[in-house]
Amino acid sequence: MSRLWLGAVGALLGCAAAVVACPASRQFVDRYLAEGVEGYSLSCSAPRILPVAAGLALFGGFAGWSSQSLRVAVLGVLCTSVFYVVALVDLQVRRIPNLLVGVVIVLALVQGLVLGWPTLWASALGGLIGGGVFTVLYVLGRGAMGLGDVKFVAASGLLIG
């Protein structure tokens, strides 16, 4: 496949991911607000989605073009979209949903199986180091960060290796 085609497909995937990511983050935020968690409602208007769609489209296009691999572009856009949703929800209600941590873990497993990197050993080591460092920061921070942050960084360590 040509670089141009892979870049175009990556850009389309990025746009599609942005259109899904904003409403998904709004559902998480609204659920937490309904449970009485302090925060504020999230708007999914066009001015909010368009910059995200442009950014994910550029990222997806670049990932497809530079790697010359549709698998890399798809996994890159998926990971970036999930991280975007985590960031939005965490900024709004100071929580990171366990479902999103689970999605990052699944993406790490898929990445290892499909792309072959990071290896199982490197992935486990990344998860242990990330989770261990943030566990220490959690204990020392006395409430400055929650266990959701610790779990998310451990899952991200699995993804990065």
Short mmCIF file of C-alpha atoms in Angstrom, two decimals:
data_model
loop_
_atom_site.label_atom_id
_atom_site.label_comp_id
_atom_site.label_asym_id
_atom_site.label_seq_id
_atom_site.Cartn_x
_atom_site.Cartn_y
_atom_site.Cartn_z
CA MET A 1 0.00 0.00 0.00
CA SER A 2 1.21 3.47 -0.76
CA ARG A 3 2.15 5.98 1.90
CA LEU A 4 -0.45 8.43 0.62
CA TRP A 5 -3.25 5.88 0.92
CA LEU A 6 -2.17 4.84 4.42
CA GLY A 7 -1.95 8.48 5.47
CA ALA A 8 -5.47 9.16 4.15
CA VAL A 9 -6.90 6.10 5.91
CA GLY A 10 -5.14 7.10 9.14
CA ALA A 11 -6.58 10.61 8.87
CA LEU A 12 -10.10 9.25 8.35
CA LEU A 13 -9.68 6.95 11.35
CA GLY A 14 -8.56 9.92 13.43
CA CYS A 15 -11.66 11.93 12.47
CA ALA A 16 -13.93 8.99 13.26
CA ALA A 17 -12.23 8.47 16.62
CA ALA A 18 -12.73 12.10 17.59
CA VAL A 19 -16.42 11.95 16.75
CA VAL A 20 -16.75 8.94 19.08
CA ALA A 21 -14.38 10.14 21.84
CA CYS A 22 -16.15 13.35 22.85
CA PRO A 23 -19.62 11.80 23.36
CA ALA A 24 -18.02 8.85 25.16
CA SER A 25 -16.26 11.18 27.58
CA ARG A 26 -19.51 13.08 28.11
CA GLN A 27 -21.29 9.86 29.08
CA PHE A 28 -18.63 9.06 31.67
CA VAL A 29 -18.76 12.60 33.09
CA ASP A 30 -22.56 12.66 33.21
CA ARG A 31 -22.62 9.29 34.98
CA TYR A 32 -20.24 10.55 37.66
CA LEU A 33 -22.21 13.79 38.06
CA ALA A 34 -25.41 11.75 38.49
CA GLU A 35 -23.66 9.82 41.28
CA GLY A 36 -22.98 13.09 43.11
CA VAL A 37 -19.32 13.53 42.18
CA GLU A 38 -18.33 17.19 41.98
CA GLY A 39 -17.48 18.47 38.53
CA TYR A 40 -19.11 20.18 35.60
CA SER A 41 -20.94 18.97 32.52
CA LEU A 42 -19.07 18.52 29.29
CA SER A 43 -20.13 20.10 26.01
CA CYS A 44 -19.71 18.12 22.80
CA SER A 45 -20.38 21.02 20.46
CA ALA A 46 -18.68 21.41 17.09
CA PRO A 47 -16.13 23.95 18.41
CA ARG A 48 -14.94 21.33 20.91
CA ILE A 49 -14.90 18.35 18.52
CA LEU A 50 -13.33 20.04 15.47
CA PRO A 51 -9.88 20.71 17.01
CA VAL A 52 -9.78 17.18 18.41
CA ALA A 53 -10.83 15.73 15.04
CA ALA A 54 -8.15 17.80 13.31
CA GLY A 55 -5.49 16.69 15.79
CA LEU A 56 -6.41 13.01 15.62
CA ALA A 57 -6.67 13.20 11.83
CA LEU A 58 -3.18 14.70 11.61
CA PHE A 59 -1.84 12.12 14.03
CA GLY A 60 -3.53 9.21 12.23
CA GLY A 61 -2.38 10.48 8.86
CA PHE A 62 1.18 10.87 10.06
CA ALA A 63 1.18 7.46 11.77
CA GLY A 64 -0.07 5.74 8.61
CA TRP A 65 2.24 7.68 6.31
CA SER A 66 5.42 7.39 8.38
CA SER A 67 5.06 3.79 9.53
CA GLN A 68 3.65 2.50 6.25
CA SER A 69 1.50 0.20 8.36
CA LEU A 70 -2.24 0.32 8.79
CA ARG A 71 -1.92 -1.65 12.04
CA VAL A 72 0.33 1.00 13.57
CA ALA A 73 -1.99 3.78 12.46
CA VAL A 74 -5.09 2.04 13.86
CA LEU A 75 -3.47 1.22 17.21
CA GLY A 76 -1.99 4.71 17.48
CA VAL A 77 -5.33 6.40 16.85
CA LEU A 78 -7.14 4.06 19.25
CA CYS A 79 -4.61 4.65 22.03
CA THR A 80 -4.63 8.40 21.52
CA SER A 81 -8.44 8.47 21.55
CA VAL A 82 -8.64 6.51 24.79
CA PHE A 83 -6.02 8.78 26.38
CA TYR A 84 -8.04 11.81 25.24
CA VAL A 85 -11.19 10.44 26.89
CA VAL A 86 -9.26 9.70 30.09
CA ALA A 87 -7.86 13.23 30.14
CA LEU A 88 -11.26 14.84 29.60
CA VAL A 89 -12.99 12.77 32.28
CA ASP A 90 -10.16 13.26 34.76
CA LEU A 91 -10.13 17.02 34.20
CA GLN A 92 -13.90 17.28 34.61
CA VAL A 93 -14.60 15.04 37.62
CA ARG A 94 -11.14 14.02 38.93
CA ARG A 95 -11.84 10.31 38.27
CA ILE A 96 -10.43 7.75 35.83
CA PRO A 97 -12.97 5.04 35.01
CA ASN A 98 -11.79 1.45 35.48
CA LEU A 99 -13.36 0.62 32.11
CA LEU A 100 -10.89 2.93 30.37
CA VAL A 101 -7.98 1.44 32.31
CA GLY A 102 -9.18 -1.96 31.10
CA VAL A 103 -9.30 -0.71 27.52
CA VAL A 104 -5.67 0.44 27.79
CA ILE A 105 -4.69 -3.02 29.10
CA VAL A 106 -6.50 -4.70 26.20
CA LEU A 107 -4.81 -2.34 23.73
CA ALA A 108 -1.44 -3.25 25.28
CA LEU A 109 -2.17 -6.95 24.79
CA VAL A 110 -3.37 -6.43 21.22
CA GLN A 111 -0.33 -4.30 20.43
CA GLY A 112 1.99 -7.01 21.75
CA LEU A 113 0.22 -9.72 19.76
CA VAL A 114 -0.32 -7.80 16.52
CA LEU A 115 2.86 -5.73 16.32
CA GLY A 116 5.15 -7.88 18.43
CA TRP A 117 6.31 -4.98 20.56
CA PRO A 118 6.73 -4.45 23.37
CA THR A 119 7.55 -8.00 24.30
CA LEU A 120 5.68 -9.59 27.19
CA TRP A 121 8.68 -9.08 29.46
CA ALA A 122 9.13 -5.42 28.52
CA SER A 123 5.40 -4.79 28.87
CA ALA A 124 5.27 -6.34 32.35
CA LEU A 125 8.36 -4.39 33.40
CA GLY A 126 6.86 -1.13 32.12
CA GLY A 127 3.65 -1.78 34.04
CA LEU A 128 5.51 -2.58 37.24
CA ILE A 129 7.80 0.44 37.01
CA GLY A 130 5.01 2.88 36.12
CA GLY A 131 2.65 1.47 38.74
CA GLY A 132 5.40 1.29 41.36
CA VAL A 133 6.57 4.87 40.89
CA PHE A 134 3.03 6.21 41.00
CA THR A 135 2.20 4.08 44.05
CA VAL A 136 5.04 5.80 45.88
CA LEU A 137 3.78 9.20 44.67
CA TYR A 138 0.25 8.25 45.77
CA VAL A 139 1.43 7.40 49.27
CA LEU A 140 3.67 10.46 49.59
CA GLY A 141 1.13 12.81 47.98
CA ARG A 142 -1.49 12.35 50.72
CA GLY A 143 -4.51 12.70 48.48
CA ALA A 144 -2.97 14.75 45.67
CA MET A 145 -3.67 11.87 43.30
CA GLY A 146 -5.97 8.86 43.43
CA LEU A 147 -5.63 5.17 42.80
CA GLY A 148 -7.16 5.68 39.36
CA ASP A 149 -4.01 7.55 38.39
CA VAL A 150 -1.86 4.70 39.68
CA LYS A 151 -3.87 2.10 37.74
CA PHE A 152 -3.85 4.21 34.58
CA VAL A 153 -0.08 4.73 34.65
CA ALA A 154 0.48 1.02 35.31
CA ALA A 155 -1.74 0.19 32.30
CA SER A 156 0.11 2.80 30.22
CA GLY A 157 3.39 1.17 31.25
CA LEU A 158 2.07 -2.11 29.86
CA LEU A 159 1.34 -0.32 26.60
CA ILE A 160 4.70 1.44 26.34
CA GLY A 161 6.91 -1.26 27.82
#
